[in-house]
Coordinates of C-alpha atoms in Angstrom, one line a residue:
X16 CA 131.9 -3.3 110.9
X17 CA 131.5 -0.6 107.9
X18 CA 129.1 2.1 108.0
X19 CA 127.1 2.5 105.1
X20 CA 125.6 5.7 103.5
X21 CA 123.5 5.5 100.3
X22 CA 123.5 8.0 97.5
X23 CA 120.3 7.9 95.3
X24 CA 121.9 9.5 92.1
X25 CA 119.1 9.9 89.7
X26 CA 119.9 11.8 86.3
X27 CA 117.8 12.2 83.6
X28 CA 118.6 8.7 81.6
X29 CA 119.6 6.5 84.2
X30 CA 119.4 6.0 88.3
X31 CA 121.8 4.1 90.4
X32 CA 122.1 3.4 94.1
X33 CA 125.4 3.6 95.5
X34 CA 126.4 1.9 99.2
X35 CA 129.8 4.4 100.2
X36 CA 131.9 3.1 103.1
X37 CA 135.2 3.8 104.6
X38 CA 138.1 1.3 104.8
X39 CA 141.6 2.1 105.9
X40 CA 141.1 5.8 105.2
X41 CA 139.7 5.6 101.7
X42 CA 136.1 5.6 100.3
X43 CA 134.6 2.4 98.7
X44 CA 131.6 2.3 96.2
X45 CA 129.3 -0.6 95.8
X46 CA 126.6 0.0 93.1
X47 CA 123.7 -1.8 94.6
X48 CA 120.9 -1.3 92.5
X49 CA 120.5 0.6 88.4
X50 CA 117.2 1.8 86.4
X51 CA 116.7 4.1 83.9
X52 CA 114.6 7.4 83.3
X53 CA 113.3 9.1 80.4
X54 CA 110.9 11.8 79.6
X55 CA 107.3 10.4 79.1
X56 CA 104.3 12.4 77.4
X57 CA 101.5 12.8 79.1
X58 CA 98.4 15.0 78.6
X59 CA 100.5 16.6 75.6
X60 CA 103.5 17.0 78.1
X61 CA 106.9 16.1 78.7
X62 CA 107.1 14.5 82.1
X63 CA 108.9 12.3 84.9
X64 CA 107.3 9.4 85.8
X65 CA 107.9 10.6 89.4
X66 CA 105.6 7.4 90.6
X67 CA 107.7 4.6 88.6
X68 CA 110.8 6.5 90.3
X69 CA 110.0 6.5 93.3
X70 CA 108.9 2.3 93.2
X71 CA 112.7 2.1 91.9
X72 CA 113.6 4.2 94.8
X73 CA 112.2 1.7 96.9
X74 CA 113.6 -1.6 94.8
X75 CA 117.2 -0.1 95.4
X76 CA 116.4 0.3 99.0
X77 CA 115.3 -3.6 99.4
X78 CA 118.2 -4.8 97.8
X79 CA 120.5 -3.1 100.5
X80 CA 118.5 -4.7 102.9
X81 CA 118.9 -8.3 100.9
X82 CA 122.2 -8.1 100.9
X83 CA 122.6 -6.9 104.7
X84 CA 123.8 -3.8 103.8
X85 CA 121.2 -1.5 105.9
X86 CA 122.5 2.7 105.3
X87 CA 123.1 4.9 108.5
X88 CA 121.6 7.0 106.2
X89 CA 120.4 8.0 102.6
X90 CA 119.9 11.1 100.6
X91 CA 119.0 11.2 96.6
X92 CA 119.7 13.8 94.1
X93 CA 118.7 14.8 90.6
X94 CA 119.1 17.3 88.5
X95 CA 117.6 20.5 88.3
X96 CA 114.9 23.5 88.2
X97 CA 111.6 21.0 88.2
X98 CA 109.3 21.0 90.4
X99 CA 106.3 19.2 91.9
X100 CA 103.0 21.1 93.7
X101 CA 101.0 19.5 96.4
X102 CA 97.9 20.4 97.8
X103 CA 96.3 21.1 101.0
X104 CA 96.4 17.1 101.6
X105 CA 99.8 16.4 100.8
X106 CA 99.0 15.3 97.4
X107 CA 100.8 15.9 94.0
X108 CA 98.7 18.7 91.6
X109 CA 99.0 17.8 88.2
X110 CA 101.6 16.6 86.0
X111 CA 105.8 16.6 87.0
X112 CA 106.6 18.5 83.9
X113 CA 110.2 18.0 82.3
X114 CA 112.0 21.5 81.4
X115 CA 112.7 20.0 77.6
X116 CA 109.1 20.4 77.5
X117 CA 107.8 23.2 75.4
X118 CA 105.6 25.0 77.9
X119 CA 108.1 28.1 78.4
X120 CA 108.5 29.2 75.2
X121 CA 107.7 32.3 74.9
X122 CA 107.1 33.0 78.4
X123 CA 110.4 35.2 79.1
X124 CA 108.5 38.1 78.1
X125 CA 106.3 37.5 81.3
X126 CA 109.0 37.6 83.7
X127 CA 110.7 40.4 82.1
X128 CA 107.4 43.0 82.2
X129 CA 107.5 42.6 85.8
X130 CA 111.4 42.4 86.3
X131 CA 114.1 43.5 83.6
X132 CA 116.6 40.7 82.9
X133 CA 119.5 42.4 84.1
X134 CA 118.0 43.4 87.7
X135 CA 116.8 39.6 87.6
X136 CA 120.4 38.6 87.2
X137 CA 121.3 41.6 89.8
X138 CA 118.9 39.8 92.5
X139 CA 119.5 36.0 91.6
X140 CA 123.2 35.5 89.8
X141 CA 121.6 32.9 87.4
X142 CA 122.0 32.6 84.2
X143 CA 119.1 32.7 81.9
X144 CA 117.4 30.0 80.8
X145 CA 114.2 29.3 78.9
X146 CA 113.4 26.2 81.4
X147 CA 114.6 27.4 84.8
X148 CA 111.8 27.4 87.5
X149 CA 110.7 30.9 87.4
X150 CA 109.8 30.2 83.4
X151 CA 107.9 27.2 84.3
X152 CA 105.7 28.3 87.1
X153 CA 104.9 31.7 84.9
X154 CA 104.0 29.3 81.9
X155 CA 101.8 27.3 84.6
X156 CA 100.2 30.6 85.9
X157 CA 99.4 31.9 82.1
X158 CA 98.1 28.0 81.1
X159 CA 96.9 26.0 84.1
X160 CA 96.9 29.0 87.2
X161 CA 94.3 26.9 88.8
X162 CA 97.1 24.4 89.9
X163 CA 98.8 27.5 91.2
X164 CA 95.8 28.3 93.0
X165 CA 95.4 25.0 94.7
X166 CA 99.2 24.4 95.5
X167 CA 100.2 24.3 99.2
X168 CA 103.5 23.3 99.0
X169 CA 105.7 23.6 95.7
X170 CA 109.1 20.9 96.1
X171 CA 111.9 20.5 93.9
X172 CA 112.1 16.9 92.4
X173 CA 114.3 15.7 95.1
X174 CA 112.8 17.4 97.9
X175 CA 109.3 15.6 96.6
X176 CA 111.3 12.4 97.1
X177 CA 112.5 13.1 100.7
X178 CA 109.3 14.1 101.6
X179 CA 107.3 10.6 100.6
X180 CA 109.9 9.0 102.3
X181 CA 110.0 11.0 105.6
X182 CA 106.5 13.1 105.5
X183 CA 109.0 16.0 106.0
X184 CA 108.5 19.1 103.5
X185 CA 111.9 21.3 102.8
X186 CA 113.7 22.4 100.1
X187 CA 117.4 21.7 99.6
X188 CA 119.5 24.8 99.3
X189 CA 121.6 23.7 95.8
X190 CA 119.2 22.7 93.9
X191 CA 116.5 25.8 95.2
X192 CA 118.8 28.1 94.0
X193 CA 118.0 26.6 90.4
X194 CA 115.0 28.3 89.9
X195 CA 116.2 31.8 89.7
X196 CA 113.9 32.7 92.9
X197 CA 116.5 32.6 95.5
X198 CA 119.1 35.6 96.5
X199 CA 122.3 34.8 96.6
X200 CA 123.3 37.4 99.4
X201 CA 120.3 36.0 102.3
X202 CA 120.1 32.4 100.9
X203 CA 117.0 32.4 101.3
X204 CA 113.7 32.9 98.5
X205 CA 113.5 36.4 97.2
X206 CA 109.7 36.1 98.7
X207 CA 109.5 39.9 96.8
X208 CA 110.4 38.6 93.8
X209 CA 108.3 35.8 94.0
X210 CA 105.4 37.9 95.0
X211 CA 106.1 40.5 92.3
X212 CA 105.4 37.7 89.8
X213 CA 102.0 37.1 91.1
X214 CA 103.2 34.1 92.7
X215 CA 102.6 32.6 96.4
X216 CA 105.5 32.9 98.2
X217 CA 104.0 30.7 101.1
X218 CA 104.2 27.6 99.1
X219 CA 107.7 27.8 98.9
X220 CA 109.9 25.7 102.4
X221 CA 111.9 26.9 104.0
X222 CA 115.5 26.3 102.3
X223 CA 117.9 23.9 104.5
X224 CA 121.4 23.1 104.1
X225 CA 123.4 20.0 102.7
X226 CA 124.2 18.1 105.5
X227 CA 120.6 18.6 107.2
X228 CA 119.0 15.4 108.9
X229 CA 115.6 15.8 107.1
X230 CA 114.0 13.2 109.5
X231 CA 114.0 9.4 109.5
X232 CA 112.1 6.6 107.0
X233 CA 108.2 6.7 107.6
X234 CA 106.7 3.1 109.2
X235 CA 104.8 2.6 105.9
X236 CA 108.3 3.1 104.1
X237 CA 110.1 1.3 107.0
X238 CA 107.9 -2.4 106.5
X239 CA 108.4 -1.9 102.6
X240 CA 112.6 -1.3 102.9
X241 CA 113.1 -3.8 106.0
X242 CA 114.9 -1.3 107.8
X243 CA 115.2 2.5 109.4
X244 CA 117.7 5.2 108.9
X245 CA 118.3 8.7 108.5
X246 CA 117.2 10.6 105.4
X247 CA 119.9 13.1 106.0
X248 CA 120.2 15.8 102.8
X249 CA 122.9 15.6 100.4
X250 CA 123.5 18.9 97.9
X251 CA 120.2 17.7 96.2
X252 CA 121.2 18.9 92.6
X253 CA 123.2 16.4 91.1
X254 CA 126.0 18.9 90.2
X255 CA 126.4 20.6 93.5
X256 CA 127.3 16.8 94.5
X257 CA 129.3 16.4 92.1
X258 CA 131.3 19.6 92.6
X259 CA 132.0 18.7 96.2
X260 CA 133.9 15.3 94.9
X261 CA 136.4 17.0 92.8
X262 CA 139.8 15.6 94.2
X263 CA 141.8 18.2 95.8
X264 CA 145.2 17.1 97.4
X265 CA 145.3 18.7 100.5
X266 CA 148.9 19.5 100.5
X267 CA 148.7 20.9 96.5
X268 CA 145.8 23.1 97.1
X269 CA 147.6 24.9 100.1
X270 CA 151.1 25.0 98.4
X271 CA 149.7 26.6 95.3
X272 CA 146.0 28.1 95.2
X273 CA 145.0 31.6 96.4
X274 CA 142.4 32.1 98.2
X275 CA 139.2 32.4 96.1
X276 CA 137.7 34.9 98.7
X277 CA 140.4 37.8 98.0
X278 CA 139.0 38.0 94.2
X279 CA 134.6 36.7 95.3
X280 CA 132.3 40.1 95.1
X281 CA 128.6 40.3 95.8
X282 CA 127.3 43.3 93.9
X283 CA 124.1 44.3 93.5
X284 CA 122.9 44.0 96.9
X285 CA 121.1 46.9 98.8
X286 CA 121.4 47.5 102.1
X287 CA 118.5 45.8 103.7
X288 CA 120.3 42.5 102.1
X289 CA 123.6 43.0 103.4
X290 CA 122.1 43.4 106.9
X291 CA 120.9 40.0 106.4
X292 CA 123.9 38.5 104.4
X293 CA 125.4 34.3 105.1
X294 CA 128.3 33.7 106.0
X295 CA 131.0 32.8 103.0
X296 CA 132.6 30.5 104.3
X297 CA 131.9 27.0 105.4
X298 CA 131.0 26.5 109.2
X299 CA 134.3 24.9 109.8
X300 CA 135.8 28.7 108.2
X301 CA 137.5 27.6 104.9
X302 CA 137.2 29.2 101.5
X303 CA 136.4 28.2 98.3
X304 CA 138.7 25.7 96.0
X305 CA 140.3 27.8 93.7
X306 CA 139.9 24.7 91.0
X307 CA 138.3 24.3 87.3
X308 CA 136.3 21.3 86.7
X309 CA 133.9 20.0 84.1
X310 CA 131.1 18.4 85.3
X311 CA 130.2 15.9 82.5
X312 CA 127.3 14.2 82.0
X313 CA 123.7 14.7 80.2
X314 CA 125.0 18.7 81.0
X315 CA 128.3 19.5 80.8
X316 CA 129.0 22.1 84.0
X317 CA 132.6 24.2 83.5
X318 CA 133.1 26.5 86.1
X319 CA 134.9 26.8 89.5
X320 CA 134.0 28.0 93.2
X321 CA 133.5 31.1 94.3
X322 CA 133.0 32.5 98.0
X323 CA 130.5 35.0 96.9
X324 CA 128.1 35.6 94.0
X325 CA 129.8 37.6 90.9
X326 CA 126.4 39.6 89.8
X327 CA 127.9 41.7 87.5
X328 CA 126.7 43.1 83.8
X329 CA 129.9 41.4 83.0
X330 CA 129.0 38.0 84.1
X331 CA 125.8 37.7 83.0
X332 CA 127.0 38.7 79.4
X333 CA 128.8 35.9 79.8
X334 CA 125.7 33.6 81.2
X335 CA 127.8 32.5 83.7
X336 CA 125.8 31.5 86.6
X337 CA 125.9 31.4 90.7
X338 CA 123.9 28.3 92.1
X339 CA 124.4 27.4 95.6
X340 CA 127.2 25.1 96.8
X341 CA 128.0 23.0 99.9
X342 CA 128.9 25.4 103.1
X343 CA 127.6 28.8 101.1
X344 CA 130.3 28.0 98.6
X345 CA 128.8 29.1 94.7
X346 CA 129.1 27.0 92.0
X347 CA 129.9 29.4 89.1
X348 CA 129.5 27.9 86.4
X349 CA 128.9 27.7 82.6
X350 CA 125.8 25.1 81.6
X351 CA 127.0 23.6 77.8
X352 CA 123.9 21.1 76.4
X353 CA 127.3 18.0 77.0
X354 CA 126.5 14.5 76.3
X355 CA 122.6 14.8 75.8
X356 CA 123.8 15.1 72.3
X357 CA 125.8 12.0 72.6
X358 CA 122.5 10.2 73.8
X359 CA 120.2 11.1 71.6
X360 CA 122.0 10.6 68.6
X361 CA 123.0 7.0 70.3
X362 CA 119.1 6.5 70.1
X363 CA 118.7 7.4 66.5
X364 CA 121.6 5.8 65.0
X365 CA 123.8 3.7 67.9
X366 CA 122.6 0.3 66.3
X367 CA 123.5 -1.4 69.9
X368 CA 126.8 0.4 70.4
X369 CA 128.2 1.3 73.6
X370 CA 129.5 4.8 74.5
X371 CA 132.8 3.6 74.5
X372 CA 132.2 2.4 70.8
X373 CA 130.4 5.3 69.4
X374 CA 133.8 7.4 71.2
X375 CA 135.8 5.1 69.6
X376 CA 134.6 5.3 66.0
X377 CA 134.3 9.3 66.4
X378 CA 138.1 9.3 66.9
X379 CA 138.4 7.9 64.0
X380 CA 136.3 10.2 61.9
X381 CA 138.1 12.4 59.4
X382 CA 135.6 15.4 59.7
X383 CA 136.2 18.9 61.2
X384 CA 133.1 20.3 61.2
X385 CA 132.0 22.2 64.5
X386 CA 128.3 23.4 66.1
X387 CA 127.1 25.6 68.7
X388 CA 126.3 23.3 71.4
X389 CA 124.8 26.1 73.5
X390 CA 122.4 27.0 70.6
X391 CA 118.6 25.9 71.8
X392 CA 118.2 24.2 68.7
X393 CA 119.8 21.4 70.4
X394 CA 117.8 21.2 73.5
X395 CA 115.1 18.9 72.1
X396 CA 115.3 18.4 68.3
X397 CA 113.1 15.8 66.6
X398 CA 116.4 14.6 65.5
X399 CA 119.4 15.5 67.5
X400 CA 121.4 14.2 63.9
X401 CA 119.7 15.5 61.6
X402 CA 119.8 18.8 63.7
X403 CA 123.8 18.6 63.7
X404 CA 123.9 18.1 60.1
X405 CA 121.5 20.8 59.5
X406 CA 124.0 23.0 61.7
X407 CA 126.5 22.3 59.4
X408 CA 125.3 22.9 56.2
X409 CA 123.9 26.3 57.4
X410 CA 127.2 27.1 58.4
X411 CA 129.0 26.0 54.8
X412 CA 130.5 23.3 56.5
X413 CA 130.5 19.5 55.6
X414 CA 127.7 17.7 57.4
X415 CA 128.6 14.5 58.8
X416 CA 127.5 11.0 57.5
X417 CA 126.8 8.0 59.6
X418 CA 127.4 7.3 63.5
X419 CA 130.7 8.2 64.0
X420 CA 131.3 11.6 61.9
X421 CA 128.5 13.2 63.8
X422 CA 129.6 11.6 67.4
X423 CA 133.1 13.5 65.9
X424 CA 131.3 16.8 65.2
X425 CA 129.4 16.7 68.6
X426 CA 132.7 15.6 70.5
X427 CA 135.2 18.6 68.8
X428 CA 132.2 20.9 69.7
X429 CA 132.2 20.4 73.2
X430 CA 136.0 20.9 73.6
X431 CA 135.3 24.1 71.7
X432 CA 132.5 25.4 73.3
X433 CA 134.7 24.6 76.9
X434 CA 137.9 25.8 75.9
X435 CA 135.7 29.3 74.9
X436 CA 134.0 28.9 78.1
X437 CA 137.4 28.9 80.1
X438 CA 138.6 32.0 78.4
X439 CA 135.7 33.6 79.8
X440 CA 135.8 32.3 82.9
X441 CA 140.0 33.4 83.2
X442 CA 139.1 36.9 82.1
X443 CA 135.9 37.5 84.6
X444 CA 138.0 36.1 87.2
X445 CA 141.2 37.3 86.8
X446 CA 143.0 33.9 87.7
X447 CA 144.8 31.6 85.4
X448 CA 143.8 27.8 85.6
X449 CA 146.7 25.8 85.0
X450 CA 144.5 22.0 84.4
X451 CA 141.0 21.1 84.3
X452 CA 139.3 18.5 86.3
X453 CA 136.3 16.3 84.6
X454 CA 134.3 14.2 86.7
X455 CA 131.0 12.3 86.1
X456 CA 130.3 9.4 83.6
X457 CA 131.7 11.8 80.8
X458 CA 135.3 11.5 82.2
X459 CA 135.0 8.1 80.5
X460 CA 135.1 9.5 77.1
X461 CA 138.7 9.5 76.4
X462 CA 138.2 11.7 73.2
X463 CA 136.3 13.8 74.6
X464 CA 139.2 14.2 77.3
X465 CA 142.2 14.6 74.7
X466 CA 140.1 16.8 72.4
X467 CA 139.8 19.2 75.6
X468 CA 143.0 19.0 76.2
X469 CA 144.3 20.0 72.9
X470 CA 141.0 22.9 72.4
X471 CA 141.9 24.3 76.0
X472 CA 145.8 23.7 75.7
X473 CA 146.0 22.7 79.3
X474 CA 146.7 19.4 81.2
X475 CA 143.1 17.5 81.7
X476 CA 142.4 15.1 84.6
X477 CA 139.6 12.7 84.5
X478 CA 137.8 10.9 86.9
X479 CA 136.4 9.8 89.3
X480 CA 133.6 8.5 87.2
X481 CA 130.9 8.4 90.1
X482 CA 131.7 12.1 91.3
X483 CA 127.5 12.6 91.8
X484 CA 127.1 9.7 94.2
X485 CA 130.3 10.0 96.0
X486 CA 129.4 14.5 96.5
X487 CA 126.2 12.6 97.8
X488 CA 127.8 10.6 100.4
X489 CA 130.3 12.7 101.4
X490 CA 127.3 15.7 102.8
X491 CA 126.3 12.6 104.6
X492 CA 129.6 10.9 105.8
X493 CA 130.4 14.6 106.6
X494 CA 127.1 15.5 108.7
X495 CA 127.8 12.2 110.8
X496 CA 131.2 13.5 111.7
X497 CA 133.5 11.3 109.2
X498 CA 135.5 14.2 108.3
X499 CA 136.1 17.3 109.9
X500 CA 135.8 19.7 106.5
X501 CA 135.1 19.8 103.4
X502 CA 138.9 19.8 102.1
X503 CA 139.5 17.1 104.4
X504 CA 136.8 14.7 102.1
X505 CA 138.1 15.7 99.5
X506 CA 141.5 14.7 99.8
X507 CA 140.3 11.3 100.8
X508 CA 138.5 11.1 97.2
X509 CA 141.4 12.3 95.8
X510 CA 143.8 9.3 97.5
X511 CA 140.3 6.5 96.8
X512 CA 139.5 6.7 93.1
X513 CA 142.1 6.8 90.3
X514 CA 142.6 9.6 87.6
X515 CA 143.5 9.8 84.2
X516 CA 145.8 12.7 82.5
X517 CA 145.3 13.7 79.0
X518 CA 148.3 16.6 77.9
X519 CA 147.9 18.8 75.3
X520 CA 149.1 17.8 71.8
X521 CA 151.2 19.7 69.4

């Protein structure tokens, strides 16, 4: 009889649940349940419907139980840096503001009058951003620091999500590290930092580990599911789960990689940190996979793992950042805005096409026009078209006409902005990467895959598509024993989904 573990993989467009089980030594997926997710306004805000999510939470749920597939047990992740507050009660404080929402602008300033962004960097290894956590709650404390005052307990949007279901209150360790209020030497919240910022540093959980049984389902959540199991925690942020289900071979990745933890510094620490430093290595005592990957979805994430957090001047020149990975690993990483661009202008001008259309017509756009994708302009335009077009023309370039120029410009601009990313990345690290692996929904976008390719002039592998919910699983599969490491599960993904290769064209 299979076991089953669900992964609730909820990104910012769309949520799926996703039944994994084990079969002759390879990992099967069975998409149970789908919704979708959007921004809404509310109060003049951009939010998450957090209430609507959480019924479709609990529709996915009942439809494992209709089919007679109960879980040994679930976890969900999203993505990153937002937050919830809850009061005295248990209760949620206002609104669950989206970070597209226009609150922090303008609010770097305050951070940086109590902390200078290059000792923030020092103490955190995250790369600025205008909506990570620590901008939000400062724009909260300048416009609404009564909900500040009231809060009990703050939790990250998956954490919020564990705790309805299991009345348990924790945050998860990847996607904490988000907020630029964790340090990356303790692993734990930088409660001076916190309090330096006029915050309270008792509303923050304490931080647990992927792999964590949180607790099990609550009666009330029990009667509404049909069934019990373990809410056991996954790497909560949607790309630390997807990072942990980038297929290694086993024998390949000890033939050939050195060992990320000869080249992994933590600098910037004083002594009192060092005293009180993690381990960096993974309980079961292996290092870091010495592999680049693309994380491609709504954000496109290029980066590889480190052992230890690279704080230098350097790297945050760069804006490379360090958030948390499974077993102490770091994700370091380079955030590009990715296919968000793809989906909006789908909205404005996609006419009923599919992705796989709209990637289709791009490739056969005559047009080589490029953007910034990094540039903030992009984040939330009124029009994510109109922007690009505006881009180009600044730039004395041709702007593009119709659906499939502009998915062209916004496609050759991603494999642009990555193939400058993994220069960077070679020349912090010192390490040449001979192939790049992309995994999430983007992997799909054959293009996208060959225009990489060619920008990068390396060998690209794609897939597996469902990378997010499989990471998900795996924390779980792995916390009930399936596997005995982490390298271990992911030579299983790399033998259970196929791959695609895209070589670099003359």
């Amino acid at each position: 009889m299979n076991e089953y573990y669900l992964a609730v993989d909820i990104g910012a467009s769309s949520g799926r649940h996703i039944l994994a089980h084990m079969e002759q030594g390879k990992m099967f997926l069975e998409e149970m349940y789908r919704f979708s997710n959007q921004m809404v306004e509310k109060d003049g805000e951009q939010c998450w419907d957090v209430e609507r999510l959480f019924a479709e939470i609990i529709a996915g749920m009942r439809a494992c139980a209709d089919a007679g597939k109960i879980p040994v047990s679930m976890g969900i992740d999203t993505w990153g840096v937002d937050f919830v507050l809850l009061d005295e009660k248990g209760e949620r404080i206002g609104n669950a503001v989206a970070y597209r929402d226009k609150r922090t602008e303008g609010v770097e300033g305050d951070v940086y009058r109590v902390i200078p962004e290059e000792e923030l960097y020092r103490r955190t290894g995250i790369q600025r951003q205008s909506y990570n956590t620590i901008y939000q709650l400062m724009a909260l404390k300048r416009t609404k620091g009564e909900e500040l005052e009231r809060a009990r307990k703050l939790l990250m949007v998956p954490d919020y999500f564990h705790y309805l279901l299991t009345g348990v209150a924790a945050n998860e360790y990847t996607i904490a590290t988000t907020s630029q209020l964790v340090s990356p030497v303790t692993k734990k919240w930088d409660t001076k930092l916190i309090e330096a910022l006029g915050l309270n540093a008792e509303i923050f959980q304490k931080i647990r580990q992927p792999g964590t049984f949180l607790g099990e389902l609550r009666e009330e959540i029990q009667a509404q599911v049909g069934f019990c199991c373990k809410v056991v925690l996954p790497a909560a942020h949607d790309t630390g789960s997807a990072v942990m289900a980038v297929p290694v071979c086993m024998d390949k990745e000890e033939s050939g990689a050195e060992s990320a933890e000869k080249d992994a510094v933590i600098l910037g620490a004083d002594s009192a940190e060092k005293d009180t430093a993690m381990p960096r290595t993974d309980s079961a005592g292996e290092t870091a996979s010495d592999t680049l990957y693309i994380s491609s979805g709504t954000w496109s994430l290029l980066g590889t793992e480190l052992s230890g957090a690279d704080c230098s001047v350097r790297s945050m020149t760069h804006n490379f950042t360090n958030e948390g990975g499974y077993g102490y690993r770091f994700r370091y990483l380079k955030n590009i805005m990715g296919l968000w661009m793809i989906q909006s202008v789908k909205r404005e001008l996609g006419g009923g096409h599919s992705f796989g259309e709209i990637c289709a017509m791009a490739a056969k756009a005559q047009i080589d026009s490029v953007v910034d994708c990094n540039s903030d302009r992009f984040l939330n335009p009124k029009s994510m078209a109109g922007e690009v077009q505006d881009a180009c023309r600044e730039s004395g370039q041709r702007a593009p006409e119709g659906l499939g120029e502009v998915a062209a410009v916004i496609y050759r601009s991603l494999a642009e902005c990555y193939a400058q990313a993994i220069e960077e990345l070679e020349e912090i690290t010192g390490k040449h990467y001979g192939e790049i692996h992309i995994v999430g929904g983007g992997s799909n976008a054959d293009y996208l895959n060959q225009l990489t390719a060619d920008a990068a002039k390396r060998k690209v592998y794609a897939g597996p598509t469902e990378a997010t919910a499989i990471g998900n699983a795996m924390a779980q599969m792995l916390a009930n024993g399936v596997w005995g490491n982490l390298a271990s599960a992911r030579d299983t993904v790399f033998h259970s989904f196929p791959m695609r290769s895209f070589v670099p064209q003359p």
